[in-house]
Amino acid sequence: FRAKELGRNRFSLFTPQLLEAASSRFKLEQSLRRAVDRGEFDLLYQPQVCFESMRTHSVEALLRWHQPDGQVVLPGEFMEVAERSGVIMDIADWVLESAIATAAQWRAGVWPDGCVAINVSAHQLLTGNFVERLQSLLSKYNLPPSYLEIELTETVLQTGARTIAALKQLRELGVSIALDDFGTGYSSLTSLERLPLTRVKIDRSLPATLDQGARAPAIVRSIIGLSYSLGLQVTAEGVERLSQLGLLLSDRGVQVQGFLVSRPLAAAKVPNFVCGSRQLLEDLLMSAPMPE
Ligand code: C2E
Ligand code: MG
Ligand code: MG
């Protein structure tokens, strides 16, 4: 298997480390399976705000795994194993239902126009009846499709025509589709051309160096311009400092997500954030250094 993993047509010698890695992957897979049954997953919601309307536009649902020993595990540590073993399907279904139920609750009460974004892997779009399942959950919770955004990375392109057809179906339903982590991969421009998108999310590695020289601002500006000319909305991810925000604010239509505005929040804390967001955004606007 190691030889296959390394690209096939080669040999690989057994080492004790290989066995350890395989056994720890197996253990992780077993605990992930149990985690679904035991309800150890939770969603946090990170706000995406708009400095034009001075409001919280939406929140992105981010998965957390609360292990029985009290440790909280981030998706980066278990998603790959979840995908490879297929456990992702159970987790993903839980994510979908939980986020839709929560959005419907906000809509009926404190946050009538709040949208929720959900991360979806290419695997999810390919297996099962993703579109039908989504539709049935939306009607179960009585949530209009326009309140939901699906976030994908450009890896969906590698999965071919079936996924693109599923995405088109989602667009026809009225669900929004965001291209996540834009600017990190190799086929970003092809993705813009081929996927039925409504939003581009600029990967946090670009805003990270926004305030450190002239190159990143030039790249970010051109991505924003390109997206607008394609009729797409834009979110800048990973905004942590006022100096980064200042450089983004030359275009107030760009939505902002990052620790500067808010860390991912427990669902119960979202209504409070939404109520206070105008004041927070005004304060941030006052403090952000504007470029000449
Ligand atoms: P993503 O979709 O690009 O999500 C944004 C990640 O950046 C989140 O990490 C968030 O906590 C982090 N982040 C947000 N603002 C800042 C900031 O200002 N600075 C820094 N350093 N980080 C920031 P998280 O929650 O660990 O998620 C990592 C990735 O795991 C996500 O990247 C997404 O691709 C995936 N993921 C999360 N939840 C799910 C899920 O329910 N399903 C699937 N398929 N993937 C998920
Ligand atoms: Mg995302
Ligand atoms: Mg991202």
PDB file of C-alpha atoms in Angstrom, residues 1-291:
ATOM      1  CA  PHE A   1       0.000   0.000   0.000  1.00  0.00           C
ATOM      2  CA  ARG A   2       2.876   2.356   0.770  1.00  0.00           C
ATOM      3  CA  ALA A   3       4.303   1.689  -2.698  1.00  0.00           C
ATOM      4  CA  LYS A   4       0.906   2.426  -4.224  1.00  0.00           C
ATOM      5  CA  GLU A   5       0.637   5.612  -2.196  1.00  0.00           C
ATOM      6  CA  LEU A   6       3.993   6.768  -3.528  1.00  0.00           C
ATOM      7  CA  GLY A   7       2.756   6.556  -7.090  1.00  0.00           C
ATOM      8  CA  ARG A   8       2.736   2.798  -7.934  1.00  0.00           C
ATOM      9  CA  ASN A   9       5.223   0.918 -10.100  1.00  0.00           C
ATOM     10  CA  ARG A  10       7.839   0.767  -7.345  1.00  0.00           C
ATOM     11  CA  PHE A  11       8.665  -1.251  -4.234  1.00  0.00           C
ATOM     12  CA  SER A  12       8.611  -0.178  -0.628  1.00  0.00           C
ATOM     13  CA  LEU A  13      10.348  -1.914   2.276  1.00  0.00           C
ATOM     14  CA  PHE A  14       8.629  -2.678   5.546  1.00  0.00           C
ATOM     15  CA  THR A  15       9.676  -0.549   8.518  1.00  0.00           C
ATOM     16  CA  PRO A  16       8.216  -0.568  12.059  1.00  0.00           C
ATOM     17  CA  GLN A  17       7.173   3.091  11.504  1.00  0.00           C
ATOM     18  CA  LEU A  18       4.921   1.991   8.649  1.00  0.00           C
ATOM     19  CA  LEU A  19       3.096  -0.384  10.953  1.00  0.00           C
ATOM     20  CA  GLU A  20       2.768   2.322  13.615  1.00  0.00           C
ATOM     21  CA  ALA A  21       1.340   4.799  11.096  1.00  0.00           C
ATOM     22  CA  ALA A  22      -1.124   2.214   9.786  1.00  0.00           C
ATOM     23  CA  SER A  23      -2.181   1.268  13.288  1.00  0.00           C
ATOM     24  CA  SER A  24      -2.686   4.873  14.400  1.00  0.00           C
ATOM     25  CA  ARG A  25      -4.736   5.538  11.238  1.00  0.00           C
ATOM     26  CA  PHE A  26      -6.831   2.472  12.040  1.00  0.00           C
ATOM     27  CA  LYS A  27      -7.369   3.637  15.635  1.00  0.00           C
ATOM     28  CA  LEU A  28      -8.360   7.108  14.439  1.00  0.00           C
ATOM     29  CA  GLU A  29     -10.816   5.578  11.988  1.00  0.00           C
ATOM     30  CA  GLN A  30     -12.372   3.435  14.726  1.00  0.00           C
ATOM     31  CA  SER A  31     -12.768   6.389  17.075  1.00  0.00           C
ATOM     32  CA  LEU A  32     -14.252   8.505  14.285  1.00  0.00           C
ATOM     33  CA  ARG A  33     -16.871   5.830  13.682  1.00  0.00           C
ATOM     34  CA  ARG A  34     -17.721   5.798  17.382  1.00  0.00           C
ATOM     35  CA  ALA A  35     -17.706   9.612  17.495  1.00  0.00           C
ATOM     36  CA  VAL A  36     -20.618   9.829  15.070  1.00  0.00           C
ATOM     37  CA  ASP A  37     -22.717   7.411  17.132  1.00  0.00           C
ATOM     38  CA  ARG A  38     -21.798   9.098  20.410  1.00  0.00           C
ATOM     39  CA  GLY A  39     -22.502  12.605  19.157  1.00  0.00           C
ATOM     40  CA  GLU A  40     -19.002  13.931  19.817  1.00  0.00           C
ATOM     41  CA  PHE A  41     -19.101  16.432  16.941  1.00  0.00           C
ATOM     42  CA  ASP A  42     -20.037  20.053  17.207  1.00  0.00           C
ATOM     43  CA  LEU A  43     -20.211  23.010  14.826  1.00  0.00           C
ATOM     44  CA  LEU A  44     -18.774  26.439  15.479  1.00  0.00           C
ATOM     45  CA  TYR A  45     -19.851  29.378  13.323  1.00  0.00           C
ATOM     46  CA  GLN A  46     -17.481  32.075  12.102  1.00  0.00           C
ATOM     47  CA  PRO A  47     -19.040  35.390  10.969  1.00  0.00           C
ATOM     48  CA  GLN A  48     -18.458  36.879   7.503  1.00  0.00           C
ATOM     49  CA  VAL A  49     -19.129  40.601   7.682  1.00  0.00           C
ATOM     50  CA  CYS A  50     -19.695  43.356   5.149  1.00  0.00           C
ATOM     51  CA  PHE A  51     -18.370  46.892   5.684  1.00  0.00           C
ATOM     52  CA  GLU A  52     -20.725  48.294   3.048  1.00  0.00           C
ATOM     53  CA  SER A  53     -23.958  47.266   4.760  1.00  0.00           C
ATOM     54  CA  MET A  54     -22.197  47.209   8.172  1.00  0.00           C
ATOM     55  CA  ARG A  55     -23.796  43.870   8.919  1.00  0.00           C
ATOM     56  CA  THR A  56     -23.024  40.208   9.441  1.00  0.00           C
ATOM     57  CA  HIS A  57     -23.823  38.629   6.113  1.00  0.00           C
ATOM     58  CA  SER A  58     -23.403  34.962   7.033  1.00  0.00           C
ATOM     59  CA  VAL A  59     -21.569  32.463   9.206  1.00  0.00           C
ATOM     60  CA  GLU A  60     -19.387  29.546   8.106  1.00  0.00           C
ATOM     61  CA  ALA A  61     -19.992  26.247   9.912  1.00  0.00           C
ATOM     62  CA  LEU A  62     -16.692  24.731  11.108  1.00  0.00           C
ATOM     63  CA  LEU A  63     -16.489  21.221  12.505  1.00  0.00           C
ATOM     64  CA  ARG A  64     -14.997  20.365  15.911  1.00  0.00           C
ATOM     65  CA  TRP A  65     -14.535  16.951  17.499  1.00  0.00           C
ATOM     66  CA  HIS A  66     -14.826  16.831  21.279  1.00  0.00           C
ATOM     67  CA  GLN A  67     -13.021  13.678  22.348  1.00  0.00           C
ATOM     68  CA  PRO A  68     -14.081  11.941  25.578  1.00  0.00           C
ATOM     69  CA  ASP A  69     -10.790  13.010  27.264  1.00  0.00           C
ATOM     70  CA  GLY A  70     -11.786  16.666  26.797  1.00  0.00           C
ATOM     71  CA  GLN A  71      -9.475  17.318  23.849  1.00  0.00           C
ATOM     72  CA  VAL A  72     -10.933  19.348  20.966  1.00  0.00           C
ATOM     73  CA  VAL A  73      -9.674  18.151  17.587  1.00  0.00           C
ATOM     74  CA  LEU A  74      -9.594  20.373  14.487  1.00  0.00           C
ATOM     75  CA  PRO A  75     -10.751  19.089  11.070  1.00  0.00           C
ATOM     76  CA  GLY A  76      -7.195  19.241   9.676  1.00  0.00           C
ATOM     77  CA  GLU A  77      -6.295  16.351  11.995  1.00  0.00           C
ATOM     78  CA  PHE A  78      -9.031  13.913  11.015  1.00  0.00           C
ATOM     79  CA  MET A  79     -10.629  14.906   7.700  1.00  0.00           C
ATOM     80  CA  GLU A  80      -8.168  12.994   5.539  1.00  0.00           C
ATOM     81  CA  VAL A  81      -8.742   9.728   7.424  1.00  0.00           C
ATOM     82  CA  ALA A  82     -12.485  10.396   7.479  1.00  0.00           C
ATOM     83  CA  GLU A  83     -12.466  10.836   3.702  1.00  0.00           C
ATOM     84  CA  ARG A  84     -10.320   7.790   2.979  1.00  0.00           C
ATOM     85  CA  SER A  85     -12.338   5.496   5.207  1.00  0.00           C
ATOM     86  CA  GLY A  86     -15.722   6.773   4.064  1.00  0.00           C
ATOM     87  CA  VAL A  87     -16.728   7.856   7.615  1.00  0.00           C
ATOM     88  CA  ILE A  88     -16.959  11.341   6.101  1.00  0.00           C
ATOM     89  CA  MET A  89     -20.402  10.464   4.731  1.00  0.00           C
ATOM     90  CA  ASP A  90     -21.905  10.079   8.211  1.00  0.00           C
ATOM     91  CA  ILE A  91     -20.088  13.122   9.553  1.00  0.00           C
ATOM     92  CA  ALA A  92     -21.064  15.220   6.538  1.00  0.00           C
ATOM     93  CA  ASP A  93     -24.705  14.279   6.838  1.00  0.00           C
ATOM     94  CA  TRP A  94     -24.671  15.299  10.473  1.00  0.00           C
ATOM     95  CA  VAL A  95     -23.010  18.626   9.548  1.00  0.00           C
ATOM     96  CA  LEU A  96     -25.602  19.322   6.878  1.00  0.00           C
ATOM     97  CA  GLU A  97     -28.595  18.631   9.106  1.00  0.00           C
ATOM     98  CA  SER A  98     -27.178  20.410  12.116  1.00  0.00           C
ATOM     99  CA  ALA A  99     -26.258  23.580  10.178  1.00  0.00           C
ATOM    100  CA  ILE A 100     -29.582  23.715   8.348  1.00  0.00           C
ATOM    101  CA  ALA A 101     -31.538  23.208  11.592  1.00  0.00           C
ATOM    102  CA  THR A 102     -29.556  25.987  13.287  1.00  0.00           C
ATOM    103  CA  ALA A 103     -29.964  28.405  10.356  1.00  0.00           C
ATOM    104  CA  ALA A 104     -33.720  27.757  10.337  1.00  0.00           C
ATOM    105  CA  GLN A 105     -33.884  28.511  14.043  1.00  0.00           C
ATOM    106  CA  TRP A 106     -32.035  31.842  13.605  1.00  0.00           C
ATOM    107  CA  ARG A 107     -34.212  32.745  10.645  1.00  0.00           C
ATOM    108  CA  ALA A 108     -37.387  32.170  12.641  1.00  0.00           C
ATOM    109  CA  GLY A 109     -36.103  34.308  15.511  1.00  0.00           C
ATOM    110  CA  VAL A 110     -33.220  36.636  16.100  1.00  0.00           C
ATOM    111  CA  TRP A 111     -31.552  36.716  12.670  1.00  0.00           C
ATOM    112  CA  PRO A 112     -34.170  36.579   9.892  1.00  0.00           C
ATOM    113  CA  ASP A 113     -31.733  37.155   6.999  1.00  0.00           C
ATOM    114  CA  GLY A 114     -28.763  35.157   8.287  1.00  0.00           C
ATOM    115  CA  CYS A 115     -27.131  32.750   5.831  1.00  0.00           C
ATOM    116  CA  VAL A 116     -25.023  29.698   6.665  1.00  0.00           C
ATOM    117  CA  ALA A 117     -22.065  28.385   4.655  1.00  0.00           C
ATOM    118  CA  ILE A 118     -21.146  24.695   4.815  1.00  0.00           C
ATOM    119  CA  ASN A 119     -17.872  23.099   3.666  1.00  0.00           C
ATOM    120  CA  VAL A 120     -18.490  20.196   1.318  1.00  0.00           C
ATOM    121  CA  SER A 121     -15.849  17.816  -0.041  1.00  0.00           C
ATOM    122  CA  ALA A 122     -15.757  16.530  -3.623  1.00  0.00           C
ATOM    123  CA  HIS A 123     -16.303  13.034  -2.216  1.00  0.00           C
ATOM    124  CA  GLN A 124     -19.615  14.130  -0.721  1.00  0.00           C
ATOM    125  CA  LEU A 125     -20.857  15.495  -4.009  1.00  0.00           C
ATOM    126  CA  LEU A 126     -19.994  12.269  -5.783  1.00  0.00           C
ATOM    127  CA  THR A 127     -21.408   9.702  -3.395  1.00  0.00           C
ATOM    128  CA  GLY A 128     -24.936   9.310  -2.200  1.00  0.00           C
ATOM    129  CA  ASN A 129     -27.699  11.623  -3.317  1.00  0.00           C
ATOM    130  CA  PHE A 130     -26.256  14.867  -2.079  1.00  0.00           C
ATOM    131  CA  VAL A 131     -28.643  17.188  -3.915  1.00  0.00           C
ATOM    132  CA  GLU A 132     -31.766  15.199  -2.979  1.00  0.00           C
ATOM    133  CA  ARG A 133     -30.640  14.919   0.634  1.00  0.00           C
ATOM    134  CA  LEU A 134     -30.020  18.660   0.809  1.00  0.00           C
ATOM    135  CA  GLN A 135     -33.398  19.394  -0.710  1.00  0.00           C
ATOM    136  CA  SER A 136     -35.191  17.141   1.738  1.00  0.00           C
ATOM    137  CA  LEU A 137     -33.402  18.730   4.717  1.00  0.00           C
ATOM    138  CA  LEU A 138     -34.244  22.239   3.473  1.00  0.00           C
ATOM    139  CA  SER A 139     -37.905  21.341   3.285  1.00  0.00           C
ATOM    140  CA  LYS A 140     -37.844  19.452   6.609  1.00  0.00           C
ATOM    141  CA  TYR A 141     -36.600  22.610   8.365  1.00  0.00           C
ATOM    142  CA  ASN A 142     -38.449  24.987   6.070  1.00  0.00           C
ATOM    143  CA  LEU A 143     -35.309  26.899   5.097  1.00  0.00           C
ATOM    144  CA  PRO A 144     -35.279  28.615   1.665  1.00  0.00           C
ATOM    145  CA  PRO A 145     -32.256  27.442  -0.431  1.00  0.00           C
ATOM    146  CA  SER A 146     -30.956  31.011  -0.756  1.00  0.00           C
ATOM    147  CA  TYR A 147     -30.022  30.907   2.944  1.00  0.00           C
ATOM    148  CA  LEU A 148     -27.442  28.242   2.264  1.00  0.00           C
ATOM    149  CA  GLU A 149     -23.989  28.459   0.709  1.00  0.00           C
ATOM    150  CA  ILE A 150     -21.841  25.453  -0.180  1.00  0.00           C
ATOM    151  CA  GLU A 151     -18.056  25.911  -0.001  1.00  0.00           C
ATOM    152  CA  LEU A 152     -15.888  23.811  -2.289  1.00  0.00           C
ATOM    153  CA  THR A 153     -12.230  23.741  -3.204  1.00  0.00           C
ATOM    154  CA  GLU A 154     -10.964  23.425  -6.751  1.00  0.00           C
ATOM    155  CA  THR A 155     -10.275  19.689  -6.193  1.00  0.00           C
ATOM    156  CA  VAL A 156     -13.887  19.125  -7.325  1.00  0.00           C
ATOM    157  CA  LEU A 157     -12.641  19.742 -10.856  1.00  0.00           C
ATOM    158  CA  GLN A 158     -10.652  16.493 -10.701  1.00  0.00           C
ATOM    159  CA  THR A 159     -13.845  14.535 -10.142  1.00  0.00           C
ATOM    160  CA  GLY A 160     -15.319  15.340 -13.533  1.00  0.00           C
ATOM    161  CA  ALA A 161     -18.660  16.061 -15.114  1.00  0.00           C
ATOM    162  CA  ARG A 162     -20.902  14.425 -12.487  1.00  0.00           C
ATOM    163  CA  THR A 163     -19.913  16.835  -9.740  1.00  0.00           C
ATOM    164  CA  ILE A 164     -20.289  19.834 -12.020  1.00  0.00           C
ATOM    165  CA  ALA A 165     -23.777  18.611 -12.936  1.00  0.00           C
ATOM    166  CA  ALA A 166     -24.623  18.319  -9.219  1.00  0.00           C
ATOM    167  CA  LEU A 167     -23.372  21.874  -8.672  1.00  0.00           C
ATOM    168  CA  LYS A 168     -25.518  23.178 -11.508  1.00  0.00           C
ATOM    169  CA  GLN A 169     -28.530  21.476  -9.954  1.00  0.00           C
ATOM    170  CA  LEU A 170     -27.745  23.218  -6.656  1.00  0.00           C
ATOM    171  CA  ARG A 171     -27.507  26.593  -8.390  1.00  0.00           C
ATOM    172  CA  GLU A 172     -30.871  25.987 -10.076  1.00  0.00           C
ATOM    173  CA  LEU A 173     -32.350  25.301  -6.649  1.00  0.00           C
ATOM    174  CA  GLY A 174     -31.036  28.672  -5.483  1.00  0.00           C
ATOM    175  CA  VAL A 175     -28.189  27.465  -3.242  1.00  0.00           C
ATOM    176  CA  SER A 176     -25.068  29.677  -3.428  1.00  0.00           C
ATOM    177  CA  ILE A 177     -21.682  28.146  -4.255  1.00  0.00           C
ATOM    178  CA  ALA A 178     -18.368  29.520  -3.026  1.00  0.00           C
ATOM    179  CA  LEU A 179     -14.905  28.552  -4.237  1.00  0.00           C
ATOM    180  CA  ASP A 180     -12.906  28.173  -1.014  1.00  0.00           C
ATOM    181  CA  ASP A 181      -9.155  28.703  -0.529  1.00  0.00           C
ATOM    182  CA  PHE A 182      -8.839  30.575  -3.826  1.00  0.00           C
ATOM    183  CA  GLY A 183      -5.268  31.268  -4.862  1.00  0.00           C
ATOM    184  CA  THR A 184      -3.621  28.198  -3.306  1.00  0.00           C
ATOM    185  CA  GLY A 185      -4.047  25.569  -6.018  1.00  0.00           C
ATOM    186  CA  TYR A 186      -2.968  25.069  -9.598  1.00  0.00           C
ATOM    187  CA  SER A 187      -6.240  25.359 -11.443  1.00  0.00           C
ATOM    188  CA  SER A 188      -7.873  28.341  -9.775  1.00  0.00           C
ATOM    189  CA  LEU A 189      -8.563  30.170 -13.021  1.00  0.00           C
ATOM    190  CA  THR A 190      -9.971  27.045 -14.682  1.00  0.00           C
ATOM    191  CA  SER A 191     -12.265  26.653 -11.659  1.00  0.00           C
ATOM    192  CA  LEU A 192     -13.600  30.179 -12.175  1.00  0.00           C
ATOM    193  CA  GLU A 193     -14.355  29.355 -15.750  1.00  0.00           C
ATOM    194  CA  ARG A 194     -15.916  25.920 -15.263  1.00  0.00           C
ATOM    195  CA  LEU A 195     -17.745  25.932 -11.935  1.00  0.00           C
ATOM    196  CA  PRO A 196     -21.173  27.566 -11.462  1.00  0.00           C
ATOM    197  CA  LEU A 197     -19.993  29.846  -8.642  1.00  0.00           C
ATOM    198  CA  THR A 198     -21.488  32.783  -6.789  1.00  0.00           C
ATOM    199  CA  ARG A 199     -18.530  33.651  -4.543  1.00  0.00           C
ATOM    200  CA  VAL A 200     -14.764  33.453  -4.332  1.00  0.00           C
ATOM    201  CA  LYS A 201     -13.083  33.119  -0.935  1.00  0.00           C
ATOM    202  CA  ILE A 202      -9.505  34.373  -1.055  1.00  0.00           C
ATOM    203  CA  ASP A 203      -7.303  31.949   0.880  1.00  0.00           C
ATOM    204  CA  ARG A 204      -5.870  33.315   4.085  1.00  0.00           C
ATOM    205  CA  SER A 205      -2.295  32.924   2.811  1.00  0.00           C
ATOM    206  CA  LEU A 206      -2.845  35.998   0.600  1.00  0.00           C
ATOM    207  CA  PRO A 207      -4.267  38.437   3.174  1.00  0.00           C
ATOM    208  CA  ALA A 208      -1.508  37.107   5.497  1.00  0.00           C
ATOM    209  CA  THR A 209       1.118  39.179   3.670  1.00  0.00           C
ATOM    210  CA  LEU A 210      -1.191  42.002   2.590  1.00  0.00           C
ATOM    211  CA  ASP A 211       0.509  44.499   4.887  1.00  0.00           C
ATOM    212  CA  GLN A 212       4.051  43.353   4.060  1.00  0.00           C
ATOM    213  CA  GLY A 213       4.940  44.862   0.711  1.00  0.00           C
ATOM    214  CA  ALA A 214       3.305  45.712  -2.591  1.00  0.00           C
ATOM    215  CA  ARG A 215       2.903  42.294  -4.200  1.00  0.00           C
ATOM    216  CA  ALA A 216       0.089  40.787  -2.098  1.00  0.00           C
ATOM    217  CA  PRO A 217      -2.120  43.918  -2.346  1.00  0.00           C
ATOM    218  CA  ALA A 218      -1.670  43.880  -6.137  1.00  0.00           C
ATOM    219  CA  ILE A 219      -2.620  40.175  -6.319  1.00  0.00           C
ATOM    220  CA  VAL A 220      -5.598  40.571  -3.985  1.00  0.00           C
ATOM    221  CA  ARG A 221      -6.829  43.619  -5.943  1.00  0.00           C
ATOM    222  CA  SER A 222      -6.667  41.709  -9.203  1.00  0.00           C
ATOM    223  CA  ILE A 223      -8.521  38.700  -7.760  1.00  0.00           C
ATOM    224  CA  ILE A 224     -11.241  41.049  -6.524  1.00  0.00           C
ATOM    225  CA  GLY A 225     -11.443  42.777  -9.926  1.00  0.00           C
ATOM    226  CA  LEU A 226     -11.515  39.478 -11.797  1.00  0.00           C
ATOM    227  CA  SER A 227     -14.239  38.080  -9.531  1.00  0.00           C
ATOM    228  CA  TYR A 228     -16.376  41.199  -9.890  1.00  0.00           C
ATOM    229  CA  SER A 229     -16.095  41.122 -13.659  1.00  0.00           C
ATOM    230  CA  LEU A 230     -17.428  37.554 -13.526  1.00  0.00           C
ATOM    231  CA  GLY A 231     -20.309  38.713 -11.350  1.00  0.00           C
ATOM    232  CA  LEU A 232     -19.007  36.927  -8.248  1.00  0.00           C
ATOM    233  CA  GLN A 233     -18.982  38.093  -4.654  1.00  0.00           C
ATOM    234  CA  VAL A 234     -15.705  38.041  -2.734  1.00  0.00           C
ATOM    235  CA  THR A 235     -14.705  37.119   0.816  1.00  0.00           C
ATOM    236  CA  ALA A 236     -11.208  37.665   2.207  1.00  0.00           C
ATOM    237  CA  GLU A 237     -10.346  34.928   4.711  1.00  0.00           C
ATOM    238  CA  GLY A 238      -7.960  35.020   7.644  1.00  0.00           C
ATOM    239  CA  VAL A 239      -7.965  38.760   8.362  1.00  0.00           C
ATOM    240  CA  GLU A 240      -6.176  39.079  11.698  1.00  0.00           C
ATOM    241  CA  ARG A 241      -4.799  42.644  11.822  1.00  0.00           C
ATOM    242  CA  LEU A 242      -6.156  46.159  11.382  1.00  0.00           C
ATOM    243  CA  SER A 243      -3.417  46.878   8.829  1.00  0.00           C
ATOM    244  CA  GLN A 244      -4.710  44.041   6.622  1.00  0.00           C
ATOM    245  CA  LEU A 245      -8.271  45.285   7.000  1.00  0.00           C
ATOM    246  CA  GLY A 246      -7.253  48.849   6.038  1.00  0.00           C
ATOM    247  CA  LEU A 247      -5.900  47.602   2.713  1.00  0.00           C
ATOM    248  CA  LEU A 248      -9.074  45.627   2.004  1.00  0.00           C
ATOM    249  CA  LEU A 249     -11.408  48.500   2.767  1.00  0.00           C
ATOM    250  CA  SER A 250     -10.710  50.379  -0.444  1.00  0.00           C
ATOM    251  CA  ASP A 251     -13.541  48.141  -1.647  1.00  0.00           C
ATOM    252  CA  ARG A 252     -16.210  47.885   1.021  1.00  0.00           C
ATOM    253  CA  GLY A 253     -18.213  45.285  -0.888  1.00  0.00           C
ATOM    254  CA  VAL A 254     -15.583  42.638  -0.102  1.00  0.00           C
ATOM    255  CA  GLN A 255     -16.705  40.513   2.816  1.00  0.00           C
ATOM    256  CA  VAL A 256     -14.285  39.931   5.622  1.00  0.00           C
ATOM    257  CA  GLN A 257     -13.760  36.808   7.746  1.00  0.00           C
ATOM    258  CA  GLY A 258     -11.027  36.340  10.298  1.00  0.00           C
ATOM    259  CA  PHE A 259      -9.978  36.469  13.923  1.00  0.00           C
ATOM    260  CA  LEU A 260      -9.942  40.309  13.838  1.00  0.00           C
ATOM    261  CA  VAL A 261     -13.720  40.306  13.388  1.00  0.00           C
ATOM    262  CA  SER A 262     -14.476  37.121  15.299  1.00  0.00           C
ATOM    263  CA  ARG A 263     -13.159  33.666  16.037  1.00  0.00           C
ATOM    264  CA  PRO A 264     -15.537  30.786  15.268  1.00  0.00           C
ATOM    265  CA  LEU A 265     -18.383  30.954  17.815  1.00  0.00           C
ATOM    266  CA  ALA A 266     -20.703  28.459  19.481  1.00  0.00           C
ATOM    267  CA  ALA A 267     -24.167  28.601  17.890  1.00  0.00           C
ATOM    268  CA  ALA A 268     -25.655  30.117  21.053  1.00  0.00           C
ATOM    269  CA  LYS A 269     -23.255  33.078  20.837  1.00  0.00           C
ATOM    270  CA  VAL A 270     -24.057  33.995  17.228  1.00  0.00           C
ATOM    271  CA  PRO A 271     -27.244  36.034  17.900  1.00  0.00           C
ATOM    272  CA  ASN A 272     -25.367  38.258  20.346  1.00  0.00           C
ATOM    273  CA  PHE A 273     -22.568  38.809  17.844  1.00  0.00           C
ATOM    274  CA  VAL A 274     -25.040  39.683  15.085  1.00  0.00           C
ATOM    275  CA  CYS A 275     -26.806  42.224  17.316  1.00  0.00           C
ATOM    276  CA  GLY A 276     -23.540  43.903  18.244  1.00  0.00           C
ATOM    277  CA  SER A 277     -21.865  43.691  14.852  1.00  0.00           C
ATOM    278  CA  ARG A 278     -22.701  47.216  13.611  1.00  0.00           C
ATOM    279  CA  GLN A 279     -20.925  48.739  16.607  1.00  0.00           C
ATOM    280  CA  LEU A 280     -17.965  46.379  16.215  1.00  0.00           C
ATOM    281  CA  LEU A 281     -17.631  47.175  12.502  1.00  0.00           C
ATOM    282  CA  GLU A 282     -17.830  50.933  13.187  1.00  0.00           C
ATOM    283  CA  ASP A 283     -15.044  50.584  15.772  1.00  0.00           C
ATOM    284  CA  LEU A 284     -12.909  48.563  13.351  1.00  0.00           C
ATOM    285  CA  LEU A 285     -13.485  51.127  10.579  1.00  0.00           C
ATOM    286  CA  MET A 286     -12.367  53.940  12.902  1.00  0.00           C
ATOM    287  CA  SER A 287      -9.208  52.071  13.924  1.00  0.00           C
ATOM    288  CA  ALA A 288      -8.083  50.563  10.604  1.00  0.00           C
ATOM    289  CA  PRO A 289      -5.261  52.554   8.998  1.00  0.00           C
ATOM    290  CA  MET A 290      -6.411  53.591   5.505  1.00  0.00           C
ATOM    291  CA  PRO A 291      -3.788  53.499   2.758  1.00  0.00           C
TER     292      PRO A 291
END
